[in-house]
XYZ file of N, CA and C in Angstrom:
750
model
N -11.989 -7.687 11.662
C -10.707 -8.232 11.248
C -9.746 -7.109 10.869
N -8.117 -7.333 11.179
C -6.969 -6.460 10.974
C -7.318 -6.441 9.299
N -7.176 -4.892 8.519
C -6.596 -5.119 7.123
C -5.876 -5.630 6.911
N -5.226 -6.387 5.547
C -4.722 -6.953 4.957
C -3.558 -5.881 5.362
N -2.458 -6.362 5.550
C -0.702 -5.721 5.476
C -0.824 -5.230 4.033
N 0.088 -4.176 4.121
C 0.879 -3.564 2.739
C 2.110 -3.862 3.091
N 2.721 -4.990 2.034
C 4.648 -5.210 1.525
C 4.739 -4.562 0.299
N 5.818 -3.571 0.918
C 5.475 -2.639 -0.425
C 7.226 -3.439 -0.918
N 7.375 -3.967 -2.130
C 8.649 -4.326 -2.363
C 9.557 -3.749 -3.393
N 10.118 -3.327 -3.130
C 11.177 -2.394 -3.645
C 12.612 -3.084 -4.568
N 12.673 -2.968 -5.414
C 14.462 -3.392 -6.114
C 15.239 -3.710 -5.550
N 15.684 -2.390 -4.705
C 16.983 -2.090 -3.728
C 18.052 -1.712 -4.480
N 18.905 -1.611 -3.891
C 20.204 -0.714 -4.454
C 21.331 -0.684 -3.613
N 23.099 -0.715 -4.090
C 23.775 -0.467 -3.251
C 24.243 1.066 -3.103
N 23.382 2.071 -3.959
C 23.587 3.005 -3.469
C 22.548 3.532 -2.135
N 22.592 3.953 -0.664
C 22.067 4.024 0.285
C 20.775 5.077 0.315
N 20.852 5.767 -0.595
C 19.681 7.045 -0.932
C 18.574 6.158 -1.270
N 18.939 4.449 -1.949
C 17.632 4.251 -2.736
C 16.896 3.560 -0.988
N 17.523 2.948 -0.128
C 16.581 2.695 0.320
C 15.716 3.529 1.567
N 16.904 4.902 1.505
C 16.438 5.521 2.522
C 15.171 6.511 1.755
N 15.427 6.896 0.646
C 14.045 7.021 0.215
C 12.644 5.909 0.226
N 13.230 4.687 0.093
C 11.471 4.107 -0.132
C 11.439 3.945 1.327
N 11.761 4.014 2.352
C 11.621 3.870 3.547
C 10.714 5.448 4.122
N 11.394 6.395 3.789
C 10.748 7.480 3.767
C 8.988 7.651 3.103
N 9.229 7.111 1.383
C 7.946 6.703 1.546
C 6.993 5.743 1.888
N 7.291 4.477 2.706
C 6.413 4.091 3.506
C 6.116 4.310 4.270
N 6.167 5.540 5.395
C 6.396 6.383 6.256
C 5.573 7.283 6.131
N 5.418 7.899 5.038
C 4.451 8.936 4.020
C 3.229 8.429 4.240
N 3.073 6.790 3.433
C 1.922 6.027 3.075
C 1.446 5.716 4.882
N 2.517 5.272 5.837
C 1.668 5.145 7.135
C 0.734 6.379 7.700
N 1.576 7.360 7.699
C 0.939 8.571 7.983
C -0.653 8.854 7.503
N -0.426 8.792 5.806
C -1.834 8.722 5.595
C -2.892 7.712 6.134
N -2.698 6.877 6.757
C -3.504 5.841 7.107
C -2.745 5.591 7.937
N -3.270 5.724 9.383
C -3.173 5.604 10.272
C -4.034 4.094 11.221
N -3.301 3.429 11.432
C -3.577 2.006 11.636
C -3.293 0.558 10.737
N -2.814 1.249 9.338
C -2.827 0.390 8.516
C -1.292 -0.441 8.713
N -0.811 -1.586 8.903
C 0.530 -2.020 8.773
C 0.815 -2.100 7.351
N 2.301 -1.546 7.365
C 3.572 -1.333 6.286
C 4.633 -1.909 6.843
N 4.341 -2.931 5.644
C 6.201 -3.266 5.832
C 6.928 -3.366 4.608
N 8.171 -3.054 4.960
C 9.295 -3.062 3.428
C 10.447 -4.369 2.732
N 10.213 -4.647 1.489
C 11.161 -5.804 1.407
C 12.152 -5.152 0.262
N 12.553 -5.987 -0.155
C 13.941 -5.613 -1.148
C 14.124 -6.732 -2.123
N 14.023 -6.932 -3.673
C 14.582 -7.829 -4.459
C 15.970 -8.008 -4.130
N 16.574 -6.807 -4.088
C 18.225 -7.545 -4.143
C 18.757 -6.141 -3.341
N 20.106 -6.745 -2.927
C 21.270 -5.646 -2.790
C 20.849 -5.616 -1.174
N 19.303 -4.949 -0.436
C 19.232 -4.703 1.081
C 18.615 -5.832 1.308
N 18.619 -5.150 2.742
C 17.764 -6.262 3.471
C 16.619 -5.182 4.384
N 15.251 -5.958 4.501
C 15.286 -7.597 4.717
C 14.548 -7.584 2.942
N 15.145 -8.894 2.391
C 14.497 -9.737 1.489
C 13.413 -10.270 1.474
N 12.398 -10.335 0.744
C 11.197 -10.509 1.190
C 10.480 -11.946 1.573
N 10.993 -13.171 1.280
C 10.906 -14.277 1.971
C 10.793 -14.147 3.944
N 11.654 -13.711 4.356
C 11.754 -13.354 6.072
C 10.530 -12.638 6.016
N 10.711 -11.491 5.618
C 9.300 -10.888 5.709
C 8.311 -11.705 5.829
N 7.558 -11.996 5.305
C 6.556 -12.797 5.051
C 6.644 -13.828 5.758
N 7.572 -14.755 6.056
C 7.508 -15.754 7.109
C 7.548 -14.967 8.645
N 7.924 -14.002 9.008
C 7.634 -13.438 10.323
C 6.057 -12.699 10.625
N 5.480 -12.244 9.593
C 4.453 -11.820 9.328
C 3.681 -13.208 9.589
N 3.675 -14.251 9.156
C 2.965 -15.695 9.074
C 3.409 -16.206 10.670
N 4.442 -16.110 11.116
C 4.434 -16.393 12.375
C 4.119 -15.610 13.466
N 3.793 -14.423 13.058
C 2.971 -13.391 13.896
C 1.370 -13.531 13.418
N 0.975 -14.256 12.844
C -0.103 -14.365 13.228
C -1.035 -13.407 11.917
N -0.648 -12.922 11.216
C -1.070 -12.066 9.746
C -1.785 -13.384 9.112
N -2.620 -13.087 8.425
C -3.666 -13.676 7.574
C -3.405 -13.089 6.034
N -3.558 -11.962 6.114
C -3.605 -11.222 4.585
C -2.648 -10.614 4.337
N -2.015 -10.432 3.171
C -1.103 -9.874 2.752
C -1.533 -9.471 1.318
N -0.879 -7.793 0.614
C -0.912 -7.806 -0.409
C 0.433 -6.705 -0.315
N 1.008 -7.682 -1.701
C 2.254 -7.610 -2.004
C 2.209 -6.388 -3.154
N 2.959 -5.471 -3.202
C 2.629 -3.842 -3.944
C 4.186 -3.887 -4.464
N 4.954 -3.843 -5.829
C 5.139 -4.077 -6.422
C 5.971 -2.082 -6.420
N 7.260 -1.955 -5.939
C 7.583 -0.535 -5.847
C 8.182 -0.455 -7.380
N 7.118 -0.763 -8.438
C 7.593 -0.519 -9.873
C 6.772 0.571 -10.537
N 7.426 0.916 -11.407
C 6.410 2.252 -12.225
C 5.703 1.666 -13.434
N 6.442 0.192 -14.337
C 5.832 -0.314 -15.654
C 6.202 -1.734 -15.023
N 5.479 -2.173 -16.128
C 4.861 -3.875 -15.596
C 6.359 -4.322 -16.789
N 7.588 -4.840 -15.881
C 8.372 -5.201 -16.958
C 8.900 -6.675 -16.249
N 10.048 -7.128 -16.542
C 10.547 -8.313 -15.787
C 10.684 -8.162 -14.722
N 10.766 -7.268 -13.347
C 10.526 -7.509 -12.076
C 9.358 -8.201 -11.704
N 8.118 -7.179 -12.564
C 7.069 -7.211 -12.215
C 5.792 -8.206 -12.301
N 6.362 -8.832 -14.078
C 6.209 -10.394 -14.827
C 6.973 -11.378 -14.011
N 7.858 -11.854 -13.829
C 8.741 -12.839 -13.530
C 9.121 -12.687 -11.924
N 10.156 -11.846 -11.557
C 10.747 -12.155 -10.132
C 9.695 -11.807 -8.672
N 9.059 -10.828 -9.187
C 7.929 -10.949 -7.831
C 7.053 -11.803 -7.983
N 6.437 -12.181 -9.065
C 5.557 -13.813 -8.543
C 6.002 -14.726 -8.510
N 7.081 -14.942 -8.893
C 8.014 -16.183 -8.962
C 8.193 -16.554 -7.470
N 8.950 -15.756 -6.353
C 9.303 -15.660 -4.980
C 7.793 -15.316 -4.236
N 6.925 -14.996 -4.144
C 5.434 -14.949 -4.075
C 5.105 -16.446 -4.278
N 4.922 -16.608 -5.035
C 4.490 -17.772 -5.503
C 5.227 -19.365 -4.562
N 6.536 -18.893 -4.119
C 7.376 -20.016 -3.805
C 7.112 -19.398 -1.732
N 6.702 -18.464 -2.164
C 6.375 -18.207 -0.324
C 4.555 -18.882 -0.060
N 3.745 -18.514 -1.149
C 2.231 -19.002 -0.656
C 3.002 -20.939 -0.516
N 3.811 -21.478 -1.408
C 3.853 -22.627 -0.591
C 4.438 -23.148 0.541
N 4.879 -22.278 0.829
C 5.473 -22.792 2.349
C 4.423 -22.165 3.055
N 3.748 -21.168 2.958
C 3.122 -20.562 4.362
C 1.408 -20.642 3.974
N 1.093 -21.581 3.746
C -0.138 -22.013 3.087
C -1.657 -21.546 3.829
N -0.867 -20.956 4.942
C -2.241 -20.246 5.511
C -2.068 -18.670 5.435
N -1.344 -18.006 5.132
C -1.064 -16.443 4.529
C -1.414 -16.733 3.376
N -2.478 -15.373 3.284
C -3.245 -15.620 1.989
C -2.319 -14.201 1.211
N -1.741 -14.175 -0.004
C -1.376 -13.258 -0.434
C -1.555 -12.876 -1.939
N -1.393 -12.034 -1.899
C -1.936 -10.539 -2.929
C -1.535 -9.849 -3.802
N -1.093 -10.314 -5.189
C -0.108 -8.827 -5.907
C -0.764 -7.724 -6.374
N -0.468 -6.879 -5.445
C -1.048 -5.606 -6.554
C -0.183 -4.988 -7.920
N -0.878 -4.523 -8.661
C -0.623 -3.818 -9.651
C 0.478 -2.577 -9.604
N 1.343 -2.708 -10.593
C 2.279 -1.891 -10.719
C 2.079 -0.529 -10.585
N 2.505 0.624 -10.146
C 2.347 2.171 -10.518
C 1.543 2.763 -11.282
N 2.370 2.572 -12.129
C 2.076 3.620 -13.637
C 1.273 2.336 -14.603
N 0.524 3.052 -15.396
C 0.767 4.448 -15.477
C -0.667 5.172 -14.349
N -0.217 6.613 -14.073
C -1.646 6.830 -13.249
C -1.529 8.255 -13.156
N -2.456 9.576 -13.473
C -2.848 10.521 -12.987
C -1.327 11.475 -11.888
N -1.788 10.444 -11.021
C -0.816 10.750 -9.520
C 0.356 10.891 -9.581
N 1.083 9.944 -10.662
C 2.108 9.574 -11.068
C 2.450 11.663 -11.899
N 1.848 11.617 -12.525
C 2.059 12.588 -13.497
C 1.927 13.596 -12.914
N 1.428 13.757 -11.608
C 1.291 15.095 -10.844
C 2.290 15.442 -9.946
N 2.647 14.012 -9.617
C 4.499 13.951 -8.891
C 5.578 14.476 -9.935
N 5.242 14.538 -11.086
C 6.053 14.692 -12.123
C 6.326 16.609 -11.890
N 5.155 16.676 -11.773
C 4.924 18.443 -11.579
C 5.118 18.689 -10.897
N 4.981 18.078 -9.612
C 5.210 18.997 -8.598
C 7.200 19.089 -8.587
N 7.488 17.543 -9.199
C 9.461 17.927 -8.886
C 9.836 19.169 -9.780
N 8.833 18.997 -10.899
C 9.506 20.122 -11.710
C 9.187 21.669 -11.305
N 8.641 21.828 -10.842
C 8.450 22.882 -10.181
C 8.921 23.455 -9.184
N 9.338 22.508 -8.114
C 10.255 22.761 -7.154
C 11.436 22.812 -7.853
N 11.729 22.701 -8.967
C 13.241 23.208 -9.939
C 13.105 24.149 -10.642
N 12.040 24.649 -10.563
C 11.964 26.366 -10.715
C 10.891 26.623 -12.135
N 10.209 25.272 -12.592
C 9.365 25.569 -13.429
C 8.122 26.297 -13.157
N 8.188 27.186 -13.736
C 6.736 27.932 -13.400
C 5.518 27.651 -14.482
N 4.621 27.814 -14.077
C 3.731 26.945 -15.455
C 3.885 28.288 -16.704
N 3.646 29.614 -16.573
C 4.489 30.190 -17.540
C 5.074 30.016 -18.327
N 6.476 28.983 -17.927
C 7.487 28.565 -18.394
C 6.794 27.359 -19.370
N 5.650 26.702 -18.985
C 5.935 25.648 -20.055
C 5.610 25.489 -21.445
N 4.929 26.238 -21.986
C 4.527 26.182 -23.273
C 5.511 26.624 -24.040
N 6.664 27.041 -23.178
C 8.087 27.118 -24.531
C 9.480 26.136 -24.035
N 8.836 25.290 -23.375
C 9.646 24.443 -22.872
C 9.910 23.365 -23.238
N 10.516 22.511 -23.795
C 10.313 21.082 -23.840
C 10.572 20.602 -23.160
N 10.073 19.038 -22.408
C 10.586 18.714 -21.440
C 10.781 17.011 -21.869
N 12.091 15.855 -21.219
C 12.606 14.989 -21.729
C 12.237 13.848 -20.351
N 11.297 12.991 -21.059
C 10.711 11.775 -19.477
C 11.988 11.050 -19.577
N 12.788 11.084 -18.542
C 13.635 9.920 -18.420
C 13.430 8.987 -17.565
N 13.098 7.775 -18.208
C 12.867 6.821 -17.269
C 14.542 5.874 -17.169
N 14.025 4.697 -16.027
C 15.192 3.581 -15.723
C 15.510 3.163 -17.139
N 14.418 2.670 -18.029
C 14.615 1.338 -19.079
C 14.354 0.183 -19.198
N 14.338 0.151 -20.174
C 13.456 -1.748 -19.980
C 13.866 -2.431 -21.410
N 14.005 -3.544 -21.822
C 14.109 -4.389 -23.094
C 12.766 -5.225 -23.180
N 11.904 -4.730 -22.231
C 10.429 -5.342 -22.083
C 9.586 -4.152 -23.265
N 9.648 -4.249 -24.353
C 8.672 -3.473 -25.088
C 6.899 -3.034 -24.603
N 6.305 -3.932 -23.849
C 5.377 -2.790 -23.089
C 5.381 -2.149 -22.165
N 6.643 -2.426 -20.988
C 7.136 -0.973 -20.635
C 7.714 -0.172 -21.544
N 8.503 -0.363 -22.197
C 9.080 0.611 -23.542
C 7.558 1.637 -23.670
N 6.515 0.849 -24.353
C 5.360 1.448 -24.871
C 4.628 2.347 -23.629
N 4.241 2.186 -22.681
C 3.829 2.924 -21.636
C 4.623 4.039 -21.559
N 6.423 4.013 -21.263
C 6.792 5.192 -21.598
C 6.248 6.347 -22.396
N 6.648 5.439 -24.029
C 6.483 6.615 -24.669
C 4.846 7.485 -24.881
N 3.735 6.479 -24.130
C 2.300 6.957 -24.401
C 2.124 7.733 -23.153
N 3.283 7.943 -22.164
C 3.316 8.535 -20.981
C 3.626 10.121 -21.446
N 4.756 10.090 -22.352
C 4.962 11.383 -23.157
C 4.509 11.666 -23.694
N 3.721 11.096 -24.349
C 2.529 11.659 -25.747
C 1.589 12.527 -24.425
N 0.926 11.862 -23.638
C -0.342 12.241 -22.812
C 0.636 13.691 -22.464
N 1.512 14.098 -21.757
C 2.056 15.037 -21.240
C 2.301 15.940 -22.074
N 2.366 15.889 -23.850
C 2.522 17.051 -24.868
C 1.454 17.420 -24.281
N 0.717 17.159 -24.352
C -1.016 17.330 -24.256
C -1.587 18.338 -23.065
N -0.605 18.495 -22.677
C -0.808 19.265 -20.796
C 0.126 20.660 -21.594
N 0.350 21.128 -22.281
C 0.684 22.830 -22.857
C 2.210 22.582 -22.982
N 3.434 21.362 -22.542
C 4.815 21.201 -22.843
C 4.727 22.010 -24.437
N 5.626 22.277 -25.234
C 5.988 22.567 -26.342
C 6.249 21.573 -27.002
N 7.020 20.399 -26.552
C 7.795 19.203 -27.128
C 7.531 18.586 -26.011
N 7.901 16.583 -25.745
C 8.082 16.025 -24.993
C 8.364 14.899 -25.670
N 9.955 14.491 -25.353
C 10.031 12.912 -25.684
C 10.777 12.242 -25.082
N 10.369 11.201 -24.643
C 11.375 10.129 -23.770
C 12.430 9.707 -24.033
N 13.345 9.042 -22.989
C 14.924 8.631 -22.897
C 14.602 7.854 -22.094
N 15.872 6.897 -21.862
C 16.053 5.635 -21.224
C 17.366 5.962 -20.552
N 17.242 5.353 -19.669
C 19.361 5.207 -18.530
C 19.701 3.840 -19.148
N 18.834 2.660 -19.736
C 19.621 1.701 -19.926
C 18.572 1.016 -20.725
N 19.212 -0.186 -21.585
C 18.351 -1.109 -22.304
C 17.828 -0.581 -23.640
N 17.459 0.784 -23.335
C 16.592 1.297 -24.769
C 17.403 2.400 -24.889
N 16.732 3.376 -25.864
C 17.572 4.303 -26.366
C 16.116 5.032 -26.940
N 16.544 6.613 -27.167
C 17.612 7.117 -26.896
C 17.785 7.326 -25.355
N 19.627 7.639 -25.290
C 19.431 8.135 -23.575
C 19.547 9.681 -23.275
N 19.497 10.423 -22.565
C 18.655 11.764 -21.737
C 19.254 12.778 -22.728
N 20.574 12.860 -22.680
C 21.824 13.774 -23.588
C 21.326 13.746 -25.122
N 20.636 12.425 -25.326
C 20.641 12.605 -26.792
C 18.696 13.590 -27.263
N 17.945 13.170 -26.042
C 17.016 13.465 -26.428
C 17.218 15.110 -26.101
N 17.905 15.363 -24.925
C 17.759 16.875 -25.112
C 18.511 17.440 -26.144
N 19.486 16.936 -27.076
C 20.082 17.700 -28.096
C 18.867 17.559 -29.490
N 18.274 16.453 -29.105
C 17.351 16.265 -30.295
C 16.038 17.397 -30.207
N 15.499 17.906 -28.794
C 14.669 19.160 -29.016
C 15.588 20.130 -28.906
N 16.555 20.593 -28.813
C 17.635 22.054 -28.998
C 17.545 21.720 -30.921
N 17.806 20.402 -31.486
C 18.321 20.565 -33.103
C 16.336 20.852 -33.480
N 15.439 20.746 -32.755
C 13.875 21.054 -33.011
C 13.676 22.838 -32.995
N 14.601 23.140 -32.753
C 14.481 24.526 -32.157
C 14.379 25.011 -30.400
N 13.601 24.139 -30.093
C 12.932 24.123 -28.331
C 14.406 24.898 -27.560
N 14.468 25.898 -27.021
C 15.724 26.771 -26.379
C 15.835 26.495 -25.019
N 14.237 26.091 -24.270
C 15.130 25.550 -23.181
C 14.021 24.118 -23.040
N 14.687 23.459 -22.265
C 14.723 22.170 -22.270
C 14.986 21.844 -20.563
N 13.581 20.911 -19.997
C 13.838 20.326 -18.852
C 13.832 19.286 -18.895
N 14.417 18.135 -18.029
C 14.173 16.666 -17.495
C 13.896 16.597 -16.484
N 12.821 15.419 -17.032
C 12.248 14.731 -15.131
C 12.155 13.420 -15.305
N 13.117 13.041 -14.324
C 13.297 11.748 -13.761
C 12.379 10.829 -13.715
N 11.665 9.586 -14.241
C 10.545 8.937 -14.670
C 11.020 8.037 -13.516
N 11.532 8.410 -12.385
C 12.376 7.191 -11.403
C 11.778 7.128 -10.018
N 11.609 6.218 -9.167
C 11.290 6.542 -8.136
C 12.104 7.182 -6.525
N 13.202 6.250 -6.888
C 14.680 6.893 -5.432
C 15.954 6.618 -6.361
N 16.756 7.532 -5.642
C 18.023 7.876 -6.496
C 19.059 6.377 -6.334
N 19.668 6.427 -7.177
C 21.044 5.152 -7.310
C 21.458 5.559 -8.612
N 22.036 4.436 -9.480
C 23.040 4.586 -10.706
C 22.536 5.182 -11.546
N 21.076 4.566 -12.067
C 20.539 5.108 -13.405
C 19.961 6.650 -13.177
N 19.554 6.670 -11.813
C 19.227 7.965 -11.724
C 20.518 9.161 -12.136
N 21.402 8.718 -11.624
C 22.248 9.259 -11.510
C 23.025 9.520 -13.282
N 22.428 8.653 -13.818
C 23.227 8.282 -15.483
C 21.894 9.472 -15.726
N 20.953 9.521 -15.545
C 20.047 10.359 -15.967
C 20.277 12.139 -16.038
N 21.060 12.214 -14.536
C 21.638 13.462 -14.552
C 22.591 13.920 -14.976
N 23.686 12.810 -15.536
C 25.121 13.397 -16.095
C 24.514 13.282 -17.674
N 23.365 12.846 -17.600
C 22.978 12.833 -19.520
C 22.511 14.508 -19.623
N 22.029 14.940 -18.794
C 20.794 16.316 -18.690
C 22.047 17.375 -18.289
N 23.064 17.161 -17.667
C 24.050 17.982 -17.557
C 25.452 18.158 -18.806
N 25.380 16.868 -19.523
C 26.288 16.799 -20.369
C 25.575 17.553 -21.834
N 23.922 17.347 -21.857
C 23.545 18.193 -22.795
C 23.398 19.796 -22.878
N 23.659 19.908 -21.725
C 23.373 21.626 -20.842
C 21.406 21.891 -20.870
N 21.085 20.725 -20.493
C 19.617 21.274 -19.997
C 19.698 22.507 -19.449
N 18.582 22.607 -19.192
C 18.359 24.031 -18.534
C 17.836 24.057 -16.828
N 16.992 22.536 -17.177
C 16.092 22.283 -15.668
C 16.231 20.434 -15.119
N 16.636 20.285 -14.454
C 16.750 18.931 -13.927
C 16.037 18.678 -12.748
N 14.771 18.180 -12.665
C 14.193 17.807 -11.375
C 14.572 16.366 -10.945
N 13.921 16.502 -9.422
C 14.230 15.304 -8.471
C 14.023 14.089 -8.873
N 14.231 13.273 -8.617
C 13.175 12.029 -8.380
C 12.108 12.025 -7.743
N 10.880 10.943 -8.585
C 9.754 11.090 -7.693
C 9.978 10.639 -6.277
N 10.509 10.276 -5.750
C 10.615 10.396 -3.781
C 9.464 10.168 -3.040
N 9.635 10.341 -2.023
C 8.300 10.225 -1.309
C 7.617 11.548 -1.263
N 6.845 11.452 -2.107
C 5.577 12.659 -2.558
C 4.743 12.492 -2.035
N 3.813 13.165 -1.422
C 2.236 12.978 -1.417
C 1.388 12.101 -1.840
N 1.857 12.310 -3.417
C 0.770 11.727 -4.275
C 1.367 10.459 -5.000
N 2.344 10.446 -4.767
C 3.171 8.621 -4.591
C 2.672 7.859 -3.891
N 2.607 8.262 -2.286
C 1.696 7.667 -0.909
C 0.474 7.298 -1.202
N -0.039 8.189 -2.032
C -1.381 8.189 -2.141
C -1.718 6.982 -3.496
N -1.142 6.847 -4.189
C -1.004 6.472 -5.316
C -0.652 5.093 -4.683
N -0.150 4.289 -3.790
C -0.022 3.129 -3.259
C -1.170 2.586 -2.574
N -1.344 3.613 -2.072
C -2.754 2.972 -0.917
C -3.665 2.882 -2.679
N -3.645 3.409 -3.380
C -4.669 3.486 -3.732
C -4.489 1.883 -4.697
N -3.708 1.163 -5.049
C -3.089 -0.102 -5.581
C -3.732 -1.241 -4.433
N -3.221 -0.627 -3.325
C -3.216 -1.633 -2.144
C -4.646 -1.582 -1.844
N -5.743 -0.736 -2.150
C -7.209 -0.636 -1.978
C -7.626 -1.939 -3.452
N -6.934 -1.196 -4.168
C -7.694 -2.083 -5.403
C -7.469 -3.272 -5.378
N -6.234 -4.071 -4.751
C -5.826 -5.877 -4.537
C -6.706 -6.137 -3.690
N -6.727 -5.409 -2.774
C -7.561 -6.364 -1.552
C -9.015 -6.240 -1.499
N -9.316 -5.633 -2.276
C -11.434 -5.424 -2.869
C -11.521 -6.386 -4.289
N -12.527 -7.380 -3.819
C -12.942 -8.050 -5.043
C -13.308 -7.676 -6.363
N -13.576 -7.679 -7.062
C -13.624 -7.151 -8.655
C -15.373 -7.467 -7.992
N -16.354 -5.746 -8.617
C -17.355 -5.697 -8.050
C -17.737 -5.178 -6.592
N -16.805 -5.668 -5.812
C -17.296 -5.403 -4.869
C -17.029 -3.445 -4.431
N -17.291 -2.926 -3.105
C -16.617 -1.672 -3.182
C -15.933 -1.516 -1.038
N -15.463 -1.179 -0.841
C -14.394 -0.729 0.298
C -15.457 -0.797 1.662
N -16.649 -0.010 1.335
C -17.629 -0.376 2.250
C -18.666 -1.221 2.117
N -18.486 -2.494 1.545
C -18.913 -3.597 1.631
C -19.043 -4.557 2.512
């Protein structure tokens, strides 16, 4: 039998970077797995929306589906609007059997994408034990994404940073500008941010005029299509579609 499809579903955005990045990384994720079908949907703003999806997939003849969730914390996308529309597609297409996998983060992989952007911005590991560095994520008013954040920064003091504390682009506080003035008033002299985001649009973008308005020192990418992003999906999309117990070569 064909594997189960990967719909990897994404936010969307009307800025055009966000979807030409997650497109890029499903592209990434095909590469690594070679034979496996990928396809891409969109909550809002692009297309295709993920209802079509899934009904063309069902009229082509697909059986399995697992639905992968292009989120980093389990907040109201991830609670509410993807099973909600999931949920309202298994009843119309009652013979597609489908699948949510588990959100991103937090994970290992996640945190190594973190390194590798910062590094390609000129961090040298040298550099970090007098560095502080500021997680800026999107935001959430969902307090256990809130909490994952900040236990995302705690784990990362822990890796030789000097300082590390999180910011928000929206919903929570503090945002990027304030946390980097808050390790400069700690003493910390230079100061990087990394983008807790996956493809660029507004908040990303609120993220960088916060890190530029404080005079950071280091501003890395967004996580993008990385390596270990790709890898970090299949590895979601392995865990939905294997029974609890069971293992891959079963």
């Amino acid at each position: 039998m064909a594997p189960p499809v990967l719909l990897v579903i994404a936010h969307g955005s009307r800025d055009p970077r966000h979807a030409a990045t997650v497109h890029a990384l499903t592209g990434r994720v095909r590469a690594q797995r070679p034979g496996l079908r990928v396809e891409t949907a969109f909550l809002e703003f692009n297309a295709p929306s993920v209802p079509p999806v899934l009904e063309r997939l069902a009229a082509e003849g697909a059986a399995e589906v697992v639905a992968l969730p292009l989120l980093l914390t389990r907040a109201f996308h991830a609670k509410t609007d993807i099973p909600s529309v999931l949920r309202e597609a298994r009843a119309r297409l009652p013979r597609l059997h489908i699948r949510q996998a588990d959100v991103l983060g937090p994970s290992p992989l996640l945190n190594a994408t973190l390194g590798r952007r910062l590094r390609e911005a000129g961090v040298r590991p040298g550099d970090i034990p007098r560095t502080g560095l500021v997680l800026a994520s999107a935001g959430s008013s969902d307090p256990e994404a809130i909490a994952v954040i900040a236990e995302i920064a705690r784990e990362l003091r822990h890796t030789g940073w000097c300082a590390v504390r999180p910011a928000f682009a929206s919903a929570s506080l503090p945002r990027t500008e304030d946390a980097v003035r808050a390790l400069r008033a700690d003493g910390v002299r230079r100061v990087a941010v990394a983008p807790y985001v996956i493809a660029p649009g507004r908040l990303p973008d609120r993220i960088a005029a916060g890190a530029e308005a404080a005079g950071a020192d280091v501003l890395a990418d967004v996580l993008g299509p990385a390596p270990e992003l790709a890898r970090l999906l299949l590895d979601r999309y392995d865990e939905a579609r294997v029974p609890v117990g069971a293992s891959l070569s079963a």
